[in-house]
Amino acid sequence: METMTRGMLAKRTGVSMATLRYYEDSGILPAPRRSSNGYRVYTEDYLVKIKFIKDAQLLGYSLKEIQETLQLLSQEDMESETLKSLVSDRIADIQKHIDHLEQMQIHLARLLKTPEDDIHNYIQSFRVTKKEP
């Protein structure tokens, strides 16, 4: 099995060394084994894990969610149905977010139809007027 240093792993994945260190320190990635001289030694499975992290981030997952999912995936008794359930839950969350955004869009479109006088009065209500002595 091929091994690599943190720098090599960073180069192969396009992730900075500082980010790799952060992933390890925060428990997103497991700490790698160390060589006899104390250097971290990464195996090819780290390439898969980092690709998963990058892909999950593109899909909108938070690092906390990614960490939890990686922990689940590393369990011996992880079933494909569990993974499918996680994905289905994410799809439902995305749909809720889409519904919320659509409601915001409708509300903002209504605001654009507000008469100019009402908009002017609204803006004026935010301005501080000086009181005469």
PDB file of C-alpha atoms in Angstrom:
ATOM      1  CA  MET A   1       0.000   0.000   0.000  1.00  0.00           C
ATOM      2  CA  GLU A   2       1.365   3.372  -1.028  1.00  0.00           C
ATOM      3  CA  THR A   3       1.930   5.912   1.726  1.00  0.00           C
ATOM      4  CA  MET A   4       2.494   9.640   1.582  1.00  0.00           C
ATOM      5  CA  THR A   5       3.403  12.614   3.719  1.00  0.00           C
ATOM      6  CA  ARG A   6       0.975  15.398   4.588  1.00  0.00           C
ATOM      7  CA  GLY A   7       2.501  17.548   1.854  1.00  0.00           C
ATOM      8  CA  MET A   8       2.060  14.804  -0.726  1.00  0.00           C
ATOM      9  CA  LEU A   9      -1.534  14.240   0.399  1.00  0.00           C
ATOM     10  CA  ALA A  10      -2.230  17.971   0.185  1.00  0.00           C
ATOM     11  CA  LYS A  11      -0.827  18.110  -3.336  1.00  0.00           C
ATOM     12  CA  ARG A  12      -2.768  15.061  -4.544  1.00  0.00           C
ATOM     13  CA  THR A  13      -6.083  16.269  -3.106  1.00  0.00           C
ATOM     14  CA  GLY A  14      -5.807  20.010  -3.658  1.00  0.00           C
ATOM     15  CA  VAL A  15      -6.436  20.593   0.046  1.00  0.00           C
ATOM     16  CA  SER A  16      -3.981  22.745   1.977  1.00  0.00           C
ATOM     17  CA  MET A  17      -1.784  21.283   4.692  1.00  0.00           C
ATOM     18  CA  ALA A  18      -3.447  23.631   7.192  1.00  0.00           C
ATOM     19  CA  THR A  19      -6.859  22.257   6.209  1.00  0.00           C
ATOM     20  CA  LEU A  20      -5.636  18.682   6.629  1.00  0.00           C
ATOM     21  CA  ARG A  21      -4.304  19.598  10.066  1.00  0.00           C
ATOM     22  CA  TYR A  22      -7.667  21.182  10.937  1.00  0.00           C
ATOM     23  CA  TYR A  23      -9.548  18.063   9.773  1.00  0.00           C
ATOM     24  CA  GLU A  24      -7.351  15.911  12.002  1.00  0.00           C
ATOM     25  CA  ASP A  25      -7.467  18.231  15.016  1.00  0.00           C
ATOM     26  CA  SER A  26     -11.253  18.484  14.836  1.00  0.00           C
ATOM     27  CA  GLY A  27     -11.742  14.727  14.386  1.00  0.00           C
ATOM     28  CA  ILE A  28     -13.109  14.867  10.845  1.00  0.00           C
ATOM     29  CA  LEU A  29     -10.178  12.744   9.678  1.00  0.00           C
ATOM     30  CA  PRO A  30      -8.625  10.116  11.924  1.00  0.00           C
ATOM     31  CA  ALA A  31      -5.074  10.786  13.046  1.00  0.00           C
ATOM     32  CA  PRO A  32      -2.675   8.978  10.718  1.00  0.00           C
ATOM     33  CA  ARG A  33      -0.077   6.570  11.975  1.00  0.00           C
ATOM     34  CA  ARG A  34       3.433   7.880  12.449  1.00  0.00           C
ATOM     35  CA  SER A  35       6.656   6.585  10.987  1.00  0.00           C
ATOM     36  CA  SER A  36       9.658   5.725  13.137  1.00  0.00           C
ATOM     37  CA  ASN A  37      10.979   9.259  12.689  1.00  0.00           C
ATOM     38  CA  GLY A  38       7.658  10.775  13.848  1.00  0.00           C
ATOM     39  CA  TYR A  39       6.312  11.881  10.480  1.00  0.00           C
ATOM     40  CA  ARG A  40       2.641  11.376   9.735  1.00  0.00           C
ATOM     41  CA  VAL A  41       2.110   8.609   7.205  1.00  0.00           C
ATOM     42  CA  TYR A  42      -1.075   8.712   5.153  1.00  0.00           C
ATOM     43  CA  THR A  43      -2.472   5.765   3.243  1.00  0.00           C
ATOM     44  CA  GLU A  44      -4.531   5.879   0.061  1.00  0.00           C
ATOM     45  CA  ASP A  45      -7.787   5.590   2.004  1.00  0.00           C
ATOM     46  CA  TYR A  46      -7.221   9.226   3.031  1.00  0.00           C
ATOM     47  CA  LEU A  47      -7.607  10.158  -0.643  1.00  0.00           C
ATOM     48  CA  VAL A  48     -11.077   8.602  -0.618  1.00  0.00           C
ATOM     49  CA  LYS A  49     -12.031  10.320   2.645  1.00  0.00           C
ATOM     50  CA  ILE A  50     -10.867  13.728   1.449  1.00  0.00           C
ATOM     51  CA  LYS A  51     -12.712  13.316  -1.858  1.00  0.00           C
ATOM     52  CA  PHE A  52     -15.819  12.491   0.177  1.00  0.00           C
ATOM     53  CA  ILE A  53     -15.315  15.621   2.313  1.00  0.00           C
ATOM     54  CA  LYS A  54     -14.908  17.850  -0.754  1.00  0.00           C
ATOM     55  CA  ASP A  55     -17.912  16.301  -2.528  1.00  0.00           C
ATOM     56  CA  ALA A  56     -20.088  16.582   0.586  1.00  0.00           C
ATOM     57  CA  GLN A  57     -19.124  20.238   1.020  1.00  0.00           C
ATOM     58  CA  LEU A  58     -20.198  20.918  -2.579  1.00  0.00           C
ATOM     59  CA  LEU A  59     -23.545  19.330  -1.715  1.00  0.00           C
ATOM     60  CA  GLY A  60     -23.973  21.746   1.184  1.00  0.00           C
ATOM     61  CA  TYR A  61     -23.075  19.507   4.100  1.00  0.00           C
ATOM     62  CA  SER A  62     -21.491  21.185   7.109  1.00  0.00           C
ATOM     63  CA  LEU A  63     -18.196  19.867   8.466  1.00  0.00           C
ATOM     64  CA  LYS A  64     -20.073  18.576  11.521  1.00  0.00           C
ATOM     65  CA  GLU A  65     -22.453  16.607   9.280  1.00  0.00           C
ATOM     66  CA  ILE A  66     -19.507  15.310   7.271  1.00  0.00           C
ATOM     67  CA  GLN A  67     -17.731  14.213  10.434  1.00  0.00           C
ATOM     68  CA  GLU A  68     -20.836  12.366  11.661  1.00  0.00           C
ATOM     69  CA  THR A  69     -21.299  10.684   8.281  1.00  0.00           C
ATOM     70  CA  LEU A  70     -17.653   9.608   8.098  1.00  0.00           C
ATOM     71  CA  GLN A  71     -17.975   8.115  11.572  1.00  0.00           C
ATOM     72  CA  LEU A  72     -21.062   6.185  10.471  1.00  0.00           C
ATOM     73  CA  LEU A  73     -19.359   5.005   7.288  1.00  0.00           C
ATOM     74  CA  SER A  74     -16.390   3.710   9.265  1.00  0.00           C
ATOM     75  CA  GLN A  75     -18.557   1.451  11.428  1.00  0.00           C
ATOM     76  CA  GLU A  76     -18.368  -2.237  10.640  1.00  0.00           C
ATOM     77  CA  ASP A  77     -22.157  -2.667  10.706  1.00  0.00           C
ATOM     78  CA  MET A  78     -22.955   0.224   8.354  1.00  0.00           C
ATOM     79  CA  GLU A  79     -25.622  -0.865   5.876  1.00  0.00           C
ATOM     80  CA  SER A  80     -26.390   0.612   2.471  1.00  0.00           C
ATOM     81  CA  GLU A  81     -29.945   1.304   3.658  1.00  0.00           C
ATOM     82  CA  THR A  82     -28.578   3.568   6.387  1.00  0.00           C
ATOM     83  CA  LEU A  83     -26.655   5.571   3.816  1.00  0.00           C
ATOM     84  CA  LYS A  84     -29.727   5.787   1.574  1.00  0.00           C
ATOM     85  CA  SER A  85     -31.741   7.028   4.541  1.00  0.00           C
ATOM     86  CA  LEU A  86     -29.171   9.760   5.220  1.00  0.00           C
ATOM     87  CA  VAL A  87     -29.335  10.859   1.588  1.00  0.00           C
ATOM     88  CA  SER A  88     -33.157  10.847   1.631  1.00  0.00           C
ATOM     89  CA  ASP A  89     -33.126  12.993   4.769  1.00  0.00           C
ATOM     90  CA  ARG A  90     -30.791  15.445   3.044  1.00  0.00           C
ATOM     91  CA  ILE A  91     -33.074  15.629   0.019  1.00  0.00           C
ATOM     92  CA  ALA A  92     -36.017  16.431   2.321  1.00  0.00           C
ATOM     93  CA  ASP A  93     -33.969  19.171   4.030  1.00  0.00           C
ATOM     94  CA  ILE A  94     -33.074  20.657   0.652  1.00  0.00           C
ATOM     95  CA  GLN A  95     -36.734  20.660  -0.400  1.00  0.00           C
ATOM     96  CA  LYS A  96     -37.690  22.520   2.796  1.00  0.00           C
ATOM     97  CA  HIS A  97     -34.995  25.068   2.047  1.00  0.00           C
ATOM     98  CA  ILE A  98     -36.237  25.459  -1.537  1.00  0.00           C
ATOM     99  CA  ASP A  99     -39.802  25.984  -0.264  1.00  0.00           C
ATOM    100  CA  HIS A 100     -38.561  28.652   2.146  1.00  0.00           C
ATOM    101  CA  LEU A 101     -36.600  30.420  -0.604  1.00  0.00           C
ATOM    102  CA  GLU A 102     -39.645  30.382  -2.886  1.00  0.00           C
ATOM    103  CA  GLN A 103     -41.718  32.034  -0.145  1.00  0.00           C
ATOM    104  CA  MET A 104     -39.027  34.679   0.284  1.00  0.00           C
ATOM    105  CA  GLN A 105     -39.025  35.280  -3.463  1.00  0.00           C
ATOM    106  CA  ILE A 106     -42.813  35.767  -3.489  1.00  0.00           C
ATOM    107  CA  HIS A 107     -42.585  38.208  -0.580  1.00  0.00           C
ATOM    108  CA  LEU A 108     -39.818  40.221  -2.231  1.00  0.00           C
ATOM    109  CA  ALA A 109     -41.711  40.318  -5.540  1.00  0.00           C
ATOM    110  CA  ARG A 110     -44.700  41.780  -3.675  1.00  0.00           C
ATOM    111  CA  LEU A 111     -42.442  44.424  -2.178  1.00  0.00           C
ATOM    112  CA  LEU A 112     -41.391  45.496  -5.663  1.00  0.00           C
ATOM    113  CA  LYS A 113     -45.043  46.238  -6.440  1.00  0.00           C
ATOM    114  CA  THR A 114     -45.360  48.640  -3.490  1.00  0.00           C
ATOM    115  CA  PRO A 115     -46.412  52.153  -4.563  1.00  0.00           C
ATOM    116  CA  GLU A 116     -43.588  54.722  -4.719  1.00  0.00           C
ATOM    117  CA  ASP A 117     -45.194  56.972  -2.094  1.00  0.00           C
ATOM    118  CA  ASP A 118     -45.330  54.095   0.387  1.00  0.00           C
ATOM    119  CA  ILE A 119     -41.682  53.261  -0.287  1.00  0.00           C
ATOM    120  CA  HIS A 120     -40.694  56.906   0.152  1.00  0.00           C
ATOM    121  CA  ASN A 121     -42.600  57.127   3.465  1.00  0.00           C
ATOM    122  CA  TYR A 122     -40.995  53.897   4.622  1.00  0.00           C
ATOM    123  CA  ILE A 123     -37.496  55.180   3.840  1.00  0.00           C
ATOM    124  CA  GLN A 124     -38.264  58.482   5.566  1.00  0.00           C
ATOM    125  CA  SER A 125     -39.275  56.633   8.729  1.00  0.00           C
ATOM    126  CA  PHE A 126     -35.637  55.544   9.156  1.00  0.00           C
ATOM    127  CA  ARG A 127     -34.209  59.027   8.903  1.00  0.00           C
ATOM    128  CA  VAL A 128     -33.564  60.972  12.048  1.00  0.00           C
ATOM    129  CA  THR A 129     -35.269  64.315  12.092  1.00  0.00           C
ATOM    130  CA  LYS A 130     -33.719  67.164  14.009  1.00  0.00           C
ATOM    131  CA  LYS A 131     -35.930  68.766  16.590  1.00  0.00           C
ATOM    132  CA  GLU A 132     -36.080  72.515  16.638  1.00  0.00           C
ATOM    133  CA  PRO A 133     -34.881  74.108  19.911  1.00  0.00           C
TER     134      PRO A 133
END
